[in-house]
Coordinates of N, CA and C in Angstrom, one line a residue:
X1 N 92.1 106.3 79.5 CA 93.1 106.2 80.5 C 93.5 104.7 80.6
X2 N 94.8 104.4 80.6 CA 95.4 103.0 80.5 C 95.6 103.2 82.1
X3 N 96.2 101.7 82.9 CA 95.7 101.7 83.7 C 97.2 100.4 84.0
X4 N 97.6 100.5 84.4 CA 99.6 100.5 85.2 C 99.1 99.1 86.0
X5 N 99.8 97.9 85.2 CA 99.5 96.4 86.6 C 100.6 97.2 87.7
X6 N 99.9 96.5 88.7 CA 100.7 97.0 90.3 C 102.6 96.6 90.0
X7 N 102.3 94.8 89.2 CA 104.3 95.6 88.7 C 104.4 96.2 88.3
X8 N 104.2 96.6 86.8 CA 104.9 97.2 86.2 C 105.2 99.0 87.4
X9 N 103.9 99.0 87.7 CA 104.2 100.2 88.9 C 105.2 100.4 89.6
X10 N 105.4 99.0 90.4 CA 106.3 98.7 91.5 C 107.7 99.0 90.6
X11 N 107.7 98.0 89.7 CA 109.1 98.4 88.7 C 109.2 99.6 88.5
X12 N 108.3 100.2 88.0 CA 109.1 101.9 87.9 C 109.4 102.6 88.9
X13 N 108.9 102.6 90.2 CA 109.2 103.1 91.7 C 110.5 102.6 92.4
X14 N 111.1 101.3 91.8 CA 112.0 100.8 92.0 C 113.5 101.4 91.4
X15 N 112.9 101.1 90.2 CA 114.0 101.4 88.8 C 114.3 103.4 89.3
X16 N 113.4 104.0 89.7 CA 113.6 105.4 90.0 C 114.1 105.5 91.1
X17 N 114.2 104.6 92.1 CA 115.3 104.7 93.3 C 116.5 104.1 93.1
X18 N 116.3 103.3 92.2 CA 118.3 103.1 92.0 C 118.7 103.5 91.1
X19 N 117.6 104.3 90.2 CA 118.7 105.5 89.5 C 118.8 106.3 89.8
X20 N 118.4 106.6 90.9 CA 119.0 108.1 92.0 C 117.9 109.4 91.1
X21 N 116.7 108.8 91.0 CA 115.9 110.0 89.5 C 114.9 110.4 91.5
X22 N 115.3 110.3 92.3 CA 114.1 110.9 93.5 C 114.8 111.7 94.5
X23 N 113.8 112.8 94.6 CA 114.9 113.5 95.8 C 114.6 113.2 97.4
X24 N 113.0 112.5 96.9 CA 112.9 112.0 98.5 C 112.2 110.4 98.3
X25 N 112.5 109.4 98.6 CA 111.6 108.1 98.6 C 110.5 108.0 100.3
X26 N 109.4 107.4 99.8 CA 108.4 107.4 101.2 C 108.0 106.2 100.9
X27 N 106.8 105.6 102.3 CA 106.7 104.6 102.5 C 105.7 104.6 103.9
X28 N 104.7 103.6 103.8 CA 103.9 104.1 104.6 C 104.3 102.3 105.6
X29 N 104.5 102.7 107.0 CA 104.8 101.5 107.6 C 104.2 101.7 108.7
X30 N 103.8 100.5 109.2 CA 102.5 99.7 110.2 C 103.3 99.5 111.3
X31 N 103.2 100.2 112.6 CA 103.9 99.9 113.9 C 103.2 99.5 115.1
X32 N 103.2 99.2 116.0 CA 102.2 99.4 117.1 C 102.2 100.4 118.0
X33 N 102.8 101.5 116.9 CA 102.0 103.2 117.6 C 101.6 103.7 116.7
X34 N 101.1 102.8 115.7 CA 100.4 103.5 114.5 C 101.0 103.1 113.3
X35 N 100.4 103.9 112.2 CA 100.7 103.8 110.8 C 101.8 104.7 110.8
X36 N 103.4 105.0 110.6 CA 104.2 106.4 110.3 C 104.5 106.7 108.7
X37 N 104.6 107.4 108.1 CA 105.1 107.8 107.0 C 106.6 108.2 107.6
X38 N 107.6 107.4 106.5 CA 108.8 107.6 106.5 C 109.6 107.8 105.1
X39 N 110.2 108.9 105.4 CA 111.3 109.0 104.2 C 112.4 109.4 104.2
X40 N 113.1 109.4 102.9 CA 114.3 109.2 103.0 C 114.8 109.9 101.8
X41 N 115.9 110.6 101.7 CA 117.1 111.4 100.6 C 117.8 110.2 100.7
X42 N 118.9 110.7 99.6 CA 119.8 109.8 99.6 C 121.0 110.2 100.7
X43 N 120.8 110.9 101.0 CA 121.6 111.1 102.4 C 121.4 110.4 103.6
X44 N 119.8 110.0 103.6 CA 119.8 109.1 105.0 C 118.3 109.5 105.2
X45 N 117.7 109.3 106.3 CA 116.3 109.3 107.0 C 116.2 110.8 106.9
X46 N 114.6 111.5 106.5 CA 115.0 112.4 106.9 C 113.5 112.8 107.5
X47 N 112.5 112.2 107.8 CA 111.1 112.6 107.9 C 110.6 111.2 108.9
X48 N 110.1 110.8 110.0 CA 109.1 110.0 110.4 C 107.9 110.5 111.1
X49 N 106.6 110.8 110.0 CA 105.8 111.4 110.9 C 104.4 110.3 110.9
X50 N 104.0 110.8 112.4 CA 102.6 109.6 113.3 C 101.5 110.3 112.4
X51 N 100.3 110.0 112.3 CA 99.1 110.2 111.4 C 99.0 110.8 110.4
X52 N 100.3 110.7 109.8 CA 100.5 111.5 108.6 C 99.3 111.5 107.6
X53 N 98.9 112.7 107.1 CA 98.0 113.7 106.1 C 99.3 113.2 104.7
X54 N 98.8 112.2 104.0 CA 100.3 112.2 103.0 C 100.0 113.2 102.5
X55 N 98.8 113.9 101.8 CA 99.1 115.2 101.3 C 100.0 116.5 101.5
X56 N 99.5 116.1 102.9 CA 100.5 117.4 103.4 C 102.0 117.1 103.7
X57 N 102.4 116.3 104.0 CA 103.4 115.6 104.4 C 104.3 115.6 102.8
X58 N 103.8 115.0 101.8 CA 104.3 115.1 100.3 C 104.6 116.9 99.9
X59 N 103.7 117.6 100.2 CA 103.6 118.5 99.9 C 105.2 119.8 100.6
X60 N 105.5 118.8 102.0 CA 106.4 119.5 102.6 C 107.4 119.2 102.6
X61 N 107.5 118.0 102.0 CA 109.1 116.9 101.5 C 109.4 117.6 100.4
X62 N 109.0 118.3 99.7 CA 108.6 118.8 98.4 C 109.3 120.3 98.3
X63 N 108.9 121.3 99.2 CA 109.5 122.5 99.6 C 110.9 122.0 100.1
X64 N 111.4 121.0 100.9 CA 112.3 120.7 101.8 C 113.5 120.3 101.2
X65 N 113.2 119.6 100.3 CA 114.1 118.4 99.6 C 113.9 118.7 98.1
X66 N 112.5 118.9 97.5 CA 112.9 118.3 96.0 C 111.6 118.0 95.5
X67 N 110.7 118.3 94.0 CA 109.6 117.9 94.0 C 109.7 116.7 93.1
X68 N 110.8 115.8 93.2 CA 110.7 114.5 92.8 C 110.3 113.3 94.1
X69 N 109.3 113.5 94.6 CA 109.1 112.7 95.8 C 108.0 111.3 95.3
X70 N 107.8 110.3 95.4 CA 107.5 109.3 95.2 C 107.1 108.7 96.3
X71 N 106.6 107.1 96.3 CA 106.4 106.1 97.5 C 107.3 105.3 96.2
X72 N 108.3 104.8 97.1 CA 109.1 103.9 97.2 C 109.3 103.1 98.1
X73 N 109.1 101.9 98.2 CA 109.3 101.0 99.6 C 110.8 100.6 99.7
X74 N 111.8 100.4 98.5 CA 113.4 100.4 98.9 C 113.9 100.7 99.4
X75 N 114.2 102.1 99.1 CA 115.1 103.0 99.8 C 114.4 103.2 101.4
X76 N 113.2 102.6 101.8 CA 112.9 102.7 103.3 C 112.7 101.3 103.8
X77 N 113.6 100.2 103.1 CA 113.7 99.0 103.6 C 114.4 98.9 105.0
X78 N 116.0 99.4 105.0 CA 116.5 99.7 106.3 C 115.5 100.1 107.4
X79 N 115.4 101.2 107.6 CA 114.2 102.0 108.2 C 113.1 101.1 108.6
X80 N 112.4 100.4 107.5 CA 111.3 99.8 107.9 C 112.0 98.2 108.9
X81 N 112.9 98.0 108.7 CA 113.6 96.7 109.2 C 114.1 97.2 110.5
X82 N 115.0 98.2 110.9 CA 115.0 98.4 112.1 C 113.9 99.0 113.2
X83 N 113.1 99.6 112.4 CA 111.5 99.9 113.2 C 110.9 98.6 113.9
X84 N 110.5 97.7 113.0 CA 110.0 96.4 113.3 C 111.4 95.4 114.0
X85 N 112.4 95.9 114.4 CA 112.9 94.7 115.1 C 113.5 95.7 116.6
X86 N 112.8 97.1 116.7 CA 113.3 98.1 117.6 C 111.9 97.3 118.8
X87 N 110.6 97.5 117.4 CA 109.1 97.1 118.1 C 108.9 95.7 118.5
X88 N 109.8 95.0 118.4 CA 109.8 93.7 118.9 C 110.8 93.2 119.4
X89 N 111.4 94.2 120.3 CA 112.6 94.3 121.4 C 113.9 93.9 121.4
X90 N 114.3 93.6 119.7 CA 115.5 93.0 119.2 C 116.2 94.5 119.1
X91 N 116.6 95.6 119.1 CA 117.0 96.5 118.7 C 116.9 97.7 119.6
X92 N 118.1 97.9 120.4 CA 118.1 99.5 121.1 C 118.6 100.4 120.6
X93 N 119.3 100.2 119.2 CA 119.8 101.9 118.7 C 120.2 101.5 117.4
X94 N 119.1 102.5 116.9 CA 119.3 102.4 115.2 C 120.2 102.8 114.3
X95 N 120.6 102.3 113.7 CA 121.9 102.3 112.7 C 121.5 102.8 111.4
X96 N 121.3 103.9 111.1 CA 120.8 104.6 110.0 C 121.0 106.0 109.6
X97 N 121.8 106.2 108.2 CA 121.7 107.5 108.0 C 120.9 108.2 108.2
X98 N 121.2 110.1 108.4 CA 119.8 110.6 108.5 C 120.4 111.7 108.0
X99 N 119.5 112.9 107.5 CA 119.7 113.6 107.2 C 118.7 114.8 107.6
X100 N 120.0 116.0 108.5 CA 119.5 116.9 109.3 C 119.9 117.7 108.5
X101 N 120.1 118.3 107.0 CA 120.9 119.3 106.9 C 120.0 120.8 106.5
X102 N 118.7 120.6 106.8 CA 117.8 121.8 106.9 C 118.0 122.4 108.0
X103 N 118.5 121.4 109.2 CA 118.0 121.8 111.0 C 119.5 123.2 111.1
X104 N 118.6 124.2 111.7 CA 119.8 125.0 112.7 C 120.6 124.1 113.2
X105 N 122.1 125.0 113.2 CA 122.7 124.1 114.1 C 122.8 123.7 115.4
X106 N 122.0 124.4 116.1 CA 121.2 124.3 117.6 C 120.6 122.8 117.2
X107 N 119.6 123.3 116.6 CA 118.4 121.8 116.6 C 119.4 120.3 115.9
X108 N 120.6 120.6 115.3 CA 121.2 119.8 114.6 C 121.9 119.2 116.0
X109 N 122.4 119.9 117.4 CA 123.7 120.1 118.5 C 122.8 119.1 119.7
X110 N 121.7 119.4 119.3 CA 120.5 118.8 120.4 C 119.6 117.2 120.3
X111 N 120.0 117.4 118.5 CA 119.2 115.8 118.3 C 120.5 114.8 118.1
X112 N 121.9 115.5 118.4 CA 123.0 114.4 118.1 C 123.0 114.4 119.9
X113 N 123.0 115.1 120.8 CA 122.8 114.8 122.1 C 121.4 113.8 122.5
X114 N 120.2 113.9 121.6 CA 119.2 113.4 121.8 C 119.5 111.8 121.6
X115 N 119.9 111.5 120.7 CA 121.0 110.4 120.4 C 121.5 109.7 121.1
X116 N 122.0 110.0 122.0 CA 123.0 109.3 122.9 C 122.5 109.3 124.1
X117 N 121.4 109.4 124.6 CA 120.5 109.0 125.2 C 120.3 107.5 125.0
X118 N 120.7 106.7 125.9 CA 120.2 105.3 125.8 C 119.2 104.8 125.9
X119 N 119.1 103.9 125.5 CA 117.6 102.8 125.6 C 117.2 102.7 126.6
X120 N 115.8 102.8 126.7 CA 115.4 102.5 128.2 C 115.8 103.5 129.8
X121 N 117.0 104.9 129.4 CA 116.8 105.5 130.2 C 116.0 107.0 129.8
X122 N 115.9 108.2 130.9 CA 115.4 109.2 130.3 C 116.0 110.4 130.5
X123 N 116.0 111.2 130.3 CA 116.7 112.8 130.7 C 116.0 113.5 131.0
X124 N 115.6 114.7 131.4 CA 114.8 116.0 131.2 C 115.3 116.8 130.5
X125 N 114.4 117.9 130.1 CA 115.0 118.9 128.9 C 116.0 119.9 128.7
X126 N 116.0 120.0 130.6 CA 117.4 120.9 130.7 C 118.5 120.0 131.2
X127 N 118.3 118.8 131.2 CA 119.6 118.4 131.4 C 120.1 118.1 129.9
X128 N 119.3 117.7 128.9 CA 119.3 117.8 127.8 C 120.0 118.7 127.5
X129 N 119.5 120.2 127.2 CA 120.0 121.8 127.4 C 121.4 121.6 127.7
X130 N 121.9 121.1 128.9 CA 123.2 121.3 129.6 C 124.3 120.5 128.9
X131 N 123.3 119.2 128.3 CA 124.3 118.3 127.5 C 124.7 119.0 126.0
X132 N 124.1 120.0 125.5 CA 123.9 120.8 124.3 C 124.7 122.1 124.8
X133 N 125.8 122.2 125.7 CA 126.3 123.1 126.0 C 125.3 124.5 126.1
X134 N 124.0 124.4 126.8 CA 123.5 125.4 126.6 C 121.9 125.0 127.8
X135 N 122.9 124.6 129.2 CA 122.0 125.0 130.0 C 121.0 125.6 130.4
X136 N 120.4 127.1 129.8 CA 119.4 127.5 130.4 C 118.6 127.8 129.4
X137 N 118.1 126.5 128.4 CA 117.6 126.9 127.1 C 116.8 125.4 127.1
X138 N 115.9 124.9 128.3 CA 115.2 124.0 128.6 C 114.0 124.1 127.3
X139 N 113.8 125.4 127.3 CA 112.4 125.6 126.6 C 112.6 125.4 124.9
X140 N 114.3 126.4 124.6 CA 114.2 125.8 122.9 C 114.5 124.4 122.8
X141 N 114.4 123.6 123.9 CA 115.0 122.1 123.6 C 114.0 121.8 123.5
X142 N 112.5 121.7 124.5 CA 111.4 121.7 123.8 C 110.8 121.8 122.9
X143 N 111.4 123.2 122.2 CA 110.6 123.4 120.8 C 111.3 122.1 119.5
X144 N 113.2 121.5 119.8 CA 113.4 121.1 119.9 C 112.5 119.7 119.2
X145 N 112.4 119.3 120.2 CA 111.9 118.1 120.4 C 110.5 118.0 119.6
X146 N 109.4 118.9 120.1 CA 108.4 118.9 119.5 C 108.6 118.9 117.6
X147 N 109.5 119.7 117.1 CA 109.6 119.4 115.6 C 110.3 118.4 115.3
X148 N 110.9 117.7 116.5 CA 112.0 116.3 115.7 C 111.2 115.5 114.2
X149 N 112.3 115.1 113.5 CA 112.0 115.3 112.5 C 111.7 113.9 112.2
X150 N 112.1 113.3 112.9 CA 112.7 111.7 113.2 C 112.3 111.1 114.7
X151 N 111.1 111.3 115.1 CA 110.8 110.7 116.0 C 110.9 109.1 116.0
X152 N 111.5 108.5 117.3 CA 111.4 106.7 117.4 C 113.1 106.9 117.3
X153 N 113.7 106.6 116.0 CA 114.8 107.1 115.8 C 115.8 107.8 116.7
X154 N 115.2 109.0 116.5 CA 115.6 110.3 117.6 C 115.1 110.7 118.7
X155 N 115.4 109.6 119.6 CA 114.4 109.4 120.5 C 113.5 110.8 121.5
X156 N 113.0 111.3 120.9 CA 112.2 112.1 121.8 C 111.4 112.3 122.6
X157 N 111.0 110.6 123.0 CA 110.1 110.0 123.7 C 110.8 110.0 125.3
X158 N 112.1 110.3 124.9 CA 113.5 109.7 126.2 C 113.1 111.2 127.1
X159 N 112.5 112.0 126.8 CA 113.0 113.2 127.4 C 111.4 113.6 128.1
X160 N 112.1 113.7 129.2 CA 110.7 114.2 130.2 C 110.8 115.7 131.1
X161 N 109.8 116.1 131.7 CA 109.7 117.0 132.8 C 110.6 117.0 133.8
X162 N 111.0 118.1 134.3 CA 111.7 118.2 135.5 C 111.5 117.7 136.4
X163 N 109.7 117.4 136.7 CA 109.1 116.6 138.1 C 109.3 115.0 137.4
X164 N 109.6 114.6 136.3 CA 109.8 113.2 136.5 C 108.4 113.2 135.5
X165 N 107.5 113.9 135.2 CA 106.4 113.4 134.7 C 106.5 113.5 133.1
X166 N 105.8 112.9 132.5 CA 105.5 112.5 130.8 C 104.8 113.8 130.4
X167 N 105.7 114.8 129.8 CA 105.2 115.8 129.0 C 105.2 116.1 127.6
X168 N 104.5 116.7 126.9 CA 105.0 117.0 125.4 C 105.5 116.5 124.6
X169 N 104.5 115.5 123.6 CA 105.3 114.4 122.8 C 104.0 114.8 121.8
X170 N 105.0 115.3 120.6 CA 104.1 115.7 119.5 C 103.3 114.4 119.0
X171 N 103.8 113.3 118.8 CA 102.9 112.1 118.5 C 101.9 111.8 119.7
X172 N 101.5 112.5 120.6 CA 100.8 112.5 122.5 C 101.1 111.2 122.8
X173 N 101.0 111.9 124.3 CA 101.8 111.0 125.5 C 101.2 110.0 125.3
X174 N 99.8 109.3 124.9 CA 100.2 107.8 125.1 C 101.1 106.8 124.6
X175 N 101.3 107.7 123.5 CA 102.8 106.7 122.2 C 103.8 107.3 123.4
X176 N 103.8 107.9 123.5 CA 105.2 108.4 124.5 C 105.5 107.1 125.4
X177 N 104.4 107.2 126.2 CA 104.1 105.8 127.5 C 104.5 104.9 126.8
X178 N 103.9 104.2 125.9 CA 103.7 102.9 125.3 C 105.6 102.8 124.7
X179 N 106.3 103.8 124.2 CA 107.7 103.6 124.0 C 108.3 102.9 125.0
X180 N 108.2 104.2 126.0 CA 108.9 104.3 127.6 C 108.5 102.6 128.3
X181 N 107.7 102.5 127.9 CA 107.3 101.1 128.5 C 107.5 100.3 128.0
X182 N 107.8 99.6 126.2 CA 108.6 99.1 125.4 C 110.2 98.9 125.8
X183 N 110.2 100.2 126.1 CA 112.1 100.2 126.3 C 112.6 99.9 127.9
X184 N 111.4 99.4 128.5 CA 111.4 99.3 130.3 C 112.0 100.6 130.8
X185 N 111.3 101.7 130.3 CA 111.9 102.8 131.1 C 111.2 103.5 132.5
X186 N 109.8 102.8 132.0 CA 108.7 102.9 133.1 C 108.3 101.6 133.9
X187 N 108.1 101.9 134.9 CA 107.5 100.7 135.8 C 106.0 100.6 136.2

């Protein structure tokens, strides 16, 4: 078995993202809500997930996208640059392709509403619902939310309970809090 110096590695993981030879680039980035795995088509963002299993997570980029999937740190330079300057309170709304074009149109209708949700305020999930032209469907906004595909990003941290309280954040409510409290949404 020959055995790859870490350039020549890097070079080929490089050289394979600007010749467009990957259907998905990943990258494992250090935040202070954890480690996320993030990746990317050439369409835009299309995956940030919290304690990622890369196995499994590779394995699902894979069915989704393409079984040309790699760790590439390029193509998730953007991503990784506005993460780190969101987490260090220089940045309220990320500027980044993404790419939803798996999502129902529902779940596509709800995370472009999820969106425009500002910094630092919150919504609940039926008023969410209502802003999605579809008022009394509090609960698929939930389901919603819980698969966002693009948590931090898409902010799904922004959206709470009808009583005002911190519910249901697939990454758990302490990353939830710890956002809300980053973005001064909580006191």
């Amino acid at each position: 078995m020959t055995l790859v110096s870490p350039d020549l590695d890097l070079r080929f993981r490089d050289a394979a993202a600007r010749e467009h030879l990957l259907d998905v680039a990943y990258d494992l980035v250090d935040t202070p809500v954890g480690k996320l795995l993030v990746a990317a088509t050439e369409r835009g963002l299309c995956r940030i997930a919290y304690d990622a299993d890369p196995d499994r997570e590779l394995d699902s980029l894979a069915r989704m996208f393409g079984v040309r999937v790699l760790q590439s740190g390029r193509p998730i330079e953007p991503a990784r640059r506005q993460l780190d300057e969101y987490f260090e309170g220089k940045r309220q709304r990320f500027d980044l392709a993404v790419d939803l074009k798996l999502l129902a149109d529902f779940n596509r209708r709800v995370l472009r509403e999820l969106a425009r949700v500002p910094y630092g305020e919150v919504v609940t999930y039926g008023e969410l619902a209502a802003r999605a032209a579809r008022p009394r469907a509090a609960r698929a906004v939930g389901t919603v939310m819980n698969r966002n595909p693009l948590p931090i990003v898409l902010p799904c941290h922004r959206v709470i309970g009808a009583n005002g309280k911190l519910v249901g954040y697939a990454g758990g409510l302490g990353r939830k809090e710890t956002l809300l409290q980053l973005e001064g949404a909580l006191l």
